[in-house]
Amino acid sequence: MNRGALLDQLRAALVTEVTEDSRWAPLIGQHITDVTVYWEDVPTPNLGDGTRYPQDIALTFELGARVFLSAAIYEDSSHTLFRMSDNVVVVFDELFAQCLRVGPFERPE
């Protein structure tokens, strides 16, 4: 098992200071009381049944706020997400998460 900071294990990373950001500020110091991972089926026709991919994560904080993380790229022109990306989209608003179909909300067919 590796010990130490996650950044020590990465070849490259972009770190953004968010403690002063208005969306993160109310959450600083709160405990995360629940973490739910939402898996997405990925068909692999050449390999048989396919596999599962951890597409979204919902973090629930002690005062009830939820933040959704998605391995995706937000596309401004269509207001949709391009999933299975190396980027992470952070969604603070539950209604917007519903529109994007992130986390527990229905996926597009």
GROMACS .gro file of N, CA and C in nm, residues 27-66:
model
  120
   27LEU      N    1  -1.871   2.476   0.298
   27LEU     CA    2  -1.850   2.334   0.324
   27LEU      C    3  -1.719   2.306   0.398
   28ILE      N    4  -1.629   2.403   0.398
   28ILE     CA    5  -1.499   2.385   0.464
   28ILE      C    6  -1.523   2.361   0.614
   29GLY      N    7  -1.463   2.256   0.665
   29GLY     CA    8  -1.476   2.222   0.806
   29GLY      C    9  -1.589   2.125   0.836
   30GLN      N   10  -1.681   2.106   0.742
   30GLN     CA   11  -1.789   2.009   0.762
   30GLN      C   12  -1.737   1.868   0.732
   31HIS      N   13  -1.790   1.773   0.805
   31HIS     CA   14  -1.757   1.634   0.776
   31HIS      C   15  -1.838   1.586   0.657
   32ILE      N   16  -1.778   1.500   0.578
   32ILE     CA   17  -1.851   1.430   0.472
   32ILE      C   18  -1.914   1.308   0.539
   33THR      N   19  -2.046   1.300   0.530
   33THR     CA   20  -2.118   1.193   0.599
   33THR      C   21  -2.153   1.076   0.508
   34ASP      N   22  -2.148   1.098   0.378
   34ASP     CA   23  -2.178   0.990   0.285
   34ASP      C   24  -2.108   1.014   0.153
   35VAL      N   25  -2.057   0.908   0.095
   35VAL     CA   26  -1.999   0.912  -0.038
   35VAL      C   27  -2.062   0.798  -0.117
   36THR      N   28  -2.122   0.832  -0.230
   36THR     CA   29  -2.185   0.730  -0.314
   36THR      C   30  -2.121   0.736  -0.452
   37VAL      N   31  -2.078   0.621  -0.500
   37VAL     CA   32  -2.019   0.610  -0.634
   37VAL      C   33  -2.126   0.555  -0.727
   38TYR      N   34  -2.142   0.619  -0.842
   38TYR     CA   35  -2.238   0.576  -0.943
   38TYR      C   36  -2.160   0.520  -1.062
   39TRP      N   37  -2.178   0.392  -1.084
   39TRP     CA   38  -2.105   0.319  -1.187
   39TRP      C   39  -2.185   0.321  -1.316
   40GLU      N   40  -2.114   0.323  -1.428
   40GLU     CA   41  -2.178   0.320  -1.558
   40GLU      C   42  -2.128   0.199  -1.635
   41ASP      N   43  -2.218   0.130  -1.699
   41ASP     CA   44  -2.180   0.015  -1.781
   41ASP      C   45  -2.113   0.063  -1.908
   42VAL      N   46  -2.003  -0.002  -1.941
   42VAL     CA   47  -1.929   0.032  -2.062
   42VAL      C   48  -1.924  -0.093  -2.149
   43PRO      N   49  -1.994  -0.092  -2.262
   43PRO     CA   50  -1.991  -0.211  -2.348
   43PRO      C   51  -1.852  -0.228  -2.412
   44THR      N   52  -1.806  -0.349  -2.413
   44THR     CA   53  -1.681  -0.381  -2.482
   44THR      C   54  -1.710  -0.500  -2.573
   45PRO      N   55  -1.763  -0.473  -2.693
   45PRO     CA   56  -1.810  -0.579  -2.783
   45PRO      C   57  -1.705  -0.687  -2.810
   46ASN      N   58  -1.580  -0.650  -2.821
   46ASN     CA   59  -1.477  -0.747  -2.853
   46ASN      C   60  -1.439  -0.835  -2.735
   47LEU      N   61  -1.477  -0.792  -2.613
   47LEU     CA   62  -1.436  -0.865  -2.493
   47LEU      C   63  -1.551  -0.936  -2.422
   48GLY      N   64  -1.670  -0.928  -2.476
   48GLY     CA   65  -1.781  -0.998  -2.413
   48GLY      C   66  -1.876  -0.906  -2.340
   49ASP      N   67  -1.892  -0.929  -2.210
   49ASP     CA   68  -1.994  -0.862  -2.131
   49ASP      C   69  -1.974  -0.713  -2.111
   50GLY      N   70  -1.855  -0.664  -2.114
   50GLY     CA   71  -1.830  -0.524  -2.086
   50GLY      C   72  -1.772  -0.506  -1.947
   51THR      N   73  -1.768  -0.383  -1.906
   51THR     CA   74  -1.709  -0.351  -1.776
   51THR      C   75  -1.789  -0.239  -1.713
   52ARG      N   76  -1.753  -0.201  -1.593
   52ARG     CA   77  -1.820  -0.091  -1.523
   52ARG      C   78  -1.717   0.017  -1.495
   53TYR      N   79  -1.762   0.142  -1.499
   53TYR     CA   80  -1.676   0.259  -1.486
   53TYR      C   81  -1.732   0.350  -1.378
   54PRO      N   82  -1.650   0.397  -1.282
   54PRO     CA   83  -1.700   0.488  -1.178
   54PRO      C   84  -1.719   0.629  -1.234
   55GLN      N   85  -1.837   0.656  -1.289
   55GLN     CA   86  -1.863   0.781  -1.360
   55GLN      C   87  -1.884   0.901  -1.268
   56ASP      N   88  -1.964   0.885  -1.164
   56ASP     CA   89  -2.000   0.998  -1.078
   56ASP      C   90  -1.981   0.964  -0.932
   57ILE      N   91  -1.961   1.068  -0.852
   57ILE     CA   92  -1.953   1.054  -0.707
   57ILE      C   93  -2.040   1.164  -0.646
   58ALA      N   94  -2.120   1.129  -0.547
   58ALA     CA   95  -2.198   1.227  -0.472
   58ALA      C   96  -2.142   1.233  -0.330
   59LEU      N   97  -2.104   1.353  -0.287
   59LEU     CA   98  -2.057   1.377  -0.151
   59LEU      C   99  -2.168   1.444  -0.073
   60THR      N  100  -2.203   1.388   0.041
   60THR     CA  101  -2.305   1.450   0.127
   60THR      C  102  -2.234   1.502   0.252
   61PHE      N  103  -2.259   1.628   0.284
   61PHE     CA  104  -2.195   1.693   0.398
   61PHE      C  105  -2.289   1.693   0.518
   62GLU      N  106  -2.234   1.713   0.636
   62GLU     CA  107  -2.309   1.697   0.760
   62GLU      C  108  -2.431   1.787   0.772
   63LEU      N  109  -2.432   1.901   0.708
   63LEU     CA  110  -2.550   1.989   0.715
   63LEU      C  111  -2.646   1.965   0.598
   64GLY      N  112  -2.621   1.860   0.520
   64GLY     CA  113  -2.715   1.820   0.415
   64GLY      C  114  -2.678   1.859   0.274
   65ALA      N  115  -2.580   1.946   0.255
   65ALA     CA  116  -2.541   1.984   0.119
   65ALA      C  117  -2.484   1.864   0.045
   66ARG      N  118  -2.510   1.858  -0.086
   66ARG     CA  119  -2.451   1.754  -0.170
   66ARG      C  120  -2.373   1.819  -0.283
   0.00000   0.00000   0.00000
